Coordinates of C-alpha atoms in Angstrom, one line a residue:
M262 CA -32.2 -6.7 -28.2
S263 CA -30.2 -9.5 -27.2
I264 CA -26.8 -8.8 -25.6
T265 CA -25.4 -9.0 -29.1
T266 CA -24.8 -5.5 -30.7
A267 CA -23.7 -6.8 -33.8
L268 CA -24.4 -9.7 -36.2
T269 CA -22.4 -11.2 -39.0
A270 CA -24.1 -11.4 -42.7
D271 CA -25.0 -14.7 -41.8
Q272 CA -26.6 -13.8 -38.4
A273 CA -28.5 -11.5 -40.1
D274 CA -29.6 -13.7 -43.1
A275 CA -31.5 -16.5 -40.6
R276 CA -33.0 -13.3 -38.4
L277 CA -34.0 -11.3 -41.5
H278 CA -37.9 -11.7 -41.3
E279 CA -37.7 -10.8 -37.6
L280 CA -35.6 -7.4 -37.5
T281 CA -36.2 -4.2 -38.5
V282 CA -33.4 -3.3 -41.2
I283 CA -32.1 0.4 -41.1
D284 CA -29.9 1.5 -44.1
V285 CA -28.0 4.5 -42.7
R286 CA -26.1 4.8 -45.9
T287 CA -27.4 8.1 -48.5
P288 CA -30.2 7.5 -50.5
G289 CA -27.7 6.8 -54.0
E290 CA -25.9 4.1 -52.2
Y291 CA -28.9 2.6 -50.9
A292 CA -30.5 2.4 -54.6
S293 CA -27.8 0.6 -55.5
G294 CA -28.6 -2.2 -53.8
H295 CA -29.8 -3.0 -50.6
L296 CA -30.7 -5.7 -47.4
P297 CA -34.8 -6.8 -48.4
G298 CA -37.1 -4.7 -46.6
A299 CA -34.4 -2.3 -45.4
H300 CA -35.0 1.5 -45.0
N301 CA -32.9 3.9 -45.4
I302 CA -31.9 7.2 -42.6
P303 CA -29.1 8.6 -44.3
L304 CA -27.1 9.0 -40.9
D305 CA -27.4 13.2 -40.8
R306 CA -30.8 12.6 -40.3
L307 CA -30.6 10.2 -38.0
D308 CA -31.5 12.5 -35.2
T309 CA -34.7 14.1 -36.6
V310 CA -36.5 10.5 -36.7
L311 CA -35.7 9.6 -33.2
P312 CA -39.2 8.9 -32.0
A313 CA -39.7 6.6 -34.8
L314 CA -37.0 4.8 -34.4
K315 CA -38.0 4.3 -30.4
T316 CA -41.1 3.3 -31.8
A317 CA -39.7 0.7 -33.8
A318 CA -37.5 -0.6 -31.1
D319 CA -39.8 -0.9 -28.9
R320 CA -41.6 -3.5 -31.6
G321 CA -38.6 -5.4 -32.4
D322 CA -35.6 -5.9 -32.8
L323 CA -33.5 -2.8 -34.7
L324 CA -30.6 -4.3 -37.7
I325 CA -28.2 -1.2 -38.6
V326 CA -26.4 -1.2 -41.9
C327 CA -24.0 0.5 -43.6
A328 CA -21.4 -0.5 -46.7
S329 CA -18.4 -1.7 -44.3
G330 CA -20.1 -1.6 -40.2
A331 CA -18.4 2.2 -39.7
R332 CA -21.4 4.1 -39.5
S333 CA -23.5 2.0 -38.6
A334 CA -22.2 0.7 -35.5
Q335 CA -21.9 5.8 -35.1
A336 CA -25.6 5.2 -35.0
C337 CA -25.5 2.3 -32.8
R338 CA -23.8 4.3 -30.7
R339 CA -26.0 7.0 -30.8
L340 CA -29.1 5.2 -30.9
A341 CA -27.7 4.0 -27.6
D342 CA -27.5 7.2 -26.2
Q343 CA -31.0 8.0 -26.4
N344 CA -31.2 4.4 -25.1
I345 CA -32.9 2.8 -28.3
P346 CA -30.8 -0.7 -28.9
A347 CA -29.9 -1.9 -31.8
A348 CA -27.8 -4.2 -34.2
T349 CA -25.0 -2.9 -36.5
L350 CA -24.1 -5.4 -39.6
T351 CA -20.6 -6.4 -39.4
G352 CA -18.9 -5.9 -42.3
G353 CA -22.0 -4.2 -43.8
T354 CA -23.7 -4.7 -46.9
T355 CA -19.8 -4.9 -49.1
A356 CA -19.9 -8.6 -46.3
W357 CA -23.7 -9.3 -47.3
T358 CA -23.5 -9.2 -51.1
Q359 CA -19.6 -11.0 -50.9
L360 CA -21.6 -13.9 -48.8
G361 CA -23.8 -14.0 -51.7
H362 CA -27.4 -12.3 -49.5
D363 CA -29.8 -10.9 -51.6
T364 CA -29.9 -7.8 -52.5
H365 CA -32.8 -5.2 -53.5
R366 CA -32.5 -2.0 -55.5
P367 CA -35.6 -0.1 -56.5
A368 CA -37.1 -0.8 -59.9
G369 CA -36.3 1.9 -62.4
T370 CA -33.8 3.9 -60.4
R371 CA -30.5 4.9 -61.7
A372 CA -28.1 4.9 -58.5
P373 CA -25.6 7.7 -57.9
W374 CA -21.9 6.5 -57.3
A375 CA -21.2 5.0 -54.2
M376 CA -19.5 7.5 -51.7
D377 CA -16.3 6.3 -51.4
R378 CA -16.0 6.9 -56.0
Q379 CA -17.4 10.0 -55.6
V380 CA -14.6 11.3 -53.1
R381 CA -11.9 9.3 -55.4
L382 CA -13.5 12.3 -57.8
A383 CA -14.0 15.0 -56.0
A384 CA -10.2 14.7 -54.4
G385 CA -8.2 13.4 -57.5
T386 CA -9.9 16.6 -59.5
L387 CA -8.9 18.9 -56.5
V388 CA -5.5 17.5 -56.5
L389 CA -4.9 17.3 -60.0
T390 CA -6.9 20.9 -60.2
G391 CA -4.1 22.0 -57.6
L392 CA -1.1 20.7 -58.9
I393 CA -1.8 22.3 -63.0
A394 CA -2.8 25.5 -61.5
G395 CA 0.8 25.7 -59.6
Q396 CA 2.1 25.7 -62.3
R397 CA 0.8 29.3 -62.6
W398 CA 0.4 30.2 -59.6
N399 CA 2.5 28.6 -56.5
A400 CA -0.3 28.7 -54.2
A401 CA -2.9 27.6 -55.9
R402 CA -0.5 24.0 -55.3
W403 CA -1.6 24.4 -51.2
L404 CA -4.7 22.9 -52.3
S405 CA -3.4 20.0 -53.5
A406 CA -1.5 20.0 -50.0
G407 CA -5.0 20.1 -48.3
V408 CA -6.9 17.2 -50.0
A409 CA -3.6 15.1 -49.2
G410 CA -3.7 15.8 -45.4
G411 CA -7.4 15.8 -45.1
L412 CA -7.0 11.9 -46.7
V413 CA -4.1 11.3 -43.6
F414 CA -6.4 12.5 -41.9
S415 CA -9.5 10.6 -43.0
A416 CA -7.3 7.9 -43.3
L417 CA -6.4 7.9 -39.5
T418 CA -9.6 9.2 -38.0
D419 CA -11.7 6.5 -40.0
T420 CA -14.0 9.5 -41.0
C421 CA -14.3 11.4 -43.9
G422 CA -15.2 15.1 -44.1
M423 CA -15.6 15.5 -47.9
A424 CA -18.0 12.5 -47.7
M425 CA -20.1 14.5 -45.2
M426 CA -20.6 17.4 -47.5
L427 CA -20.5 15.3 -50.5
A428 CA -23.9 14.0 -49.1
K429 CA -24.9 17.2 -48.8
L430 CA -25.5 17.1 -52.7
P431 CA -29.3 17.2 -54.6
H432 CA -28.5 13.2 -56.4
N433 CA -27.1 12.4 -53.0
R434 CA -30.0 13.3 -50.8
P435 CA -33.2 11.8 -49.9
R436 CA -36.2 13.3 -51.5
T437 CA -38.8 14.1 -48.4
T438 CA -41.9 12.2 -49.6
D439 CA -39.2 9.0 -49.4
L440 CA -38.4 9.6 -45.4
D441 CA -41.5 10.2 -44.8
D442 CA -42.8 6.6 -46.3
T443 CA -40.1 5.7 -44.3
L444 CA -41.4 6.6 -41.1
A445 CA -44.5 6.3 -41.6
A446 CA -43.7 2.4 -42.0
L447 CA -41.5 2.5 -39.4
T448 CA -44.2 3.7 -37.0
G449 CA -47.6 2.2 -38.3

């Protein structure tokens, strides 16, 4: 890839035909709408597919995409550590769709909720549970305090432990056949 390590949505749209797009969001997020031609490799599976990504990068430029650009920037750093050049999409799919660029959604799929919505539901449920149970058992209030502390830590570090845990749920995991098809497309 050239010196550019980040592309805006408009720059990526102009070069989409020559880029291999890797979407590092969960399969549920990917199913909710992705860049045309994007391959889904969740961030937590990135290290297992490095040889395929190296092969794809040898053939052409890689563009790594996520919802906001944070996970794709993290993926680009991990790839750079392995001498695999890649660019990130500035602002992620959020910026892409806000600018009116085309997104694709697999036919006949029902997309799970976006990860941030899943996190809000889980965090809210845990806080409410801690508060209600705290009416009877004072120690249960620590559950609410723990979730609140986790959310503050998440905001300060721009990471989310709860999202990492939720990403491991079955509806957020890629089917083995999907990942195998992706690897075949990248190496073939």
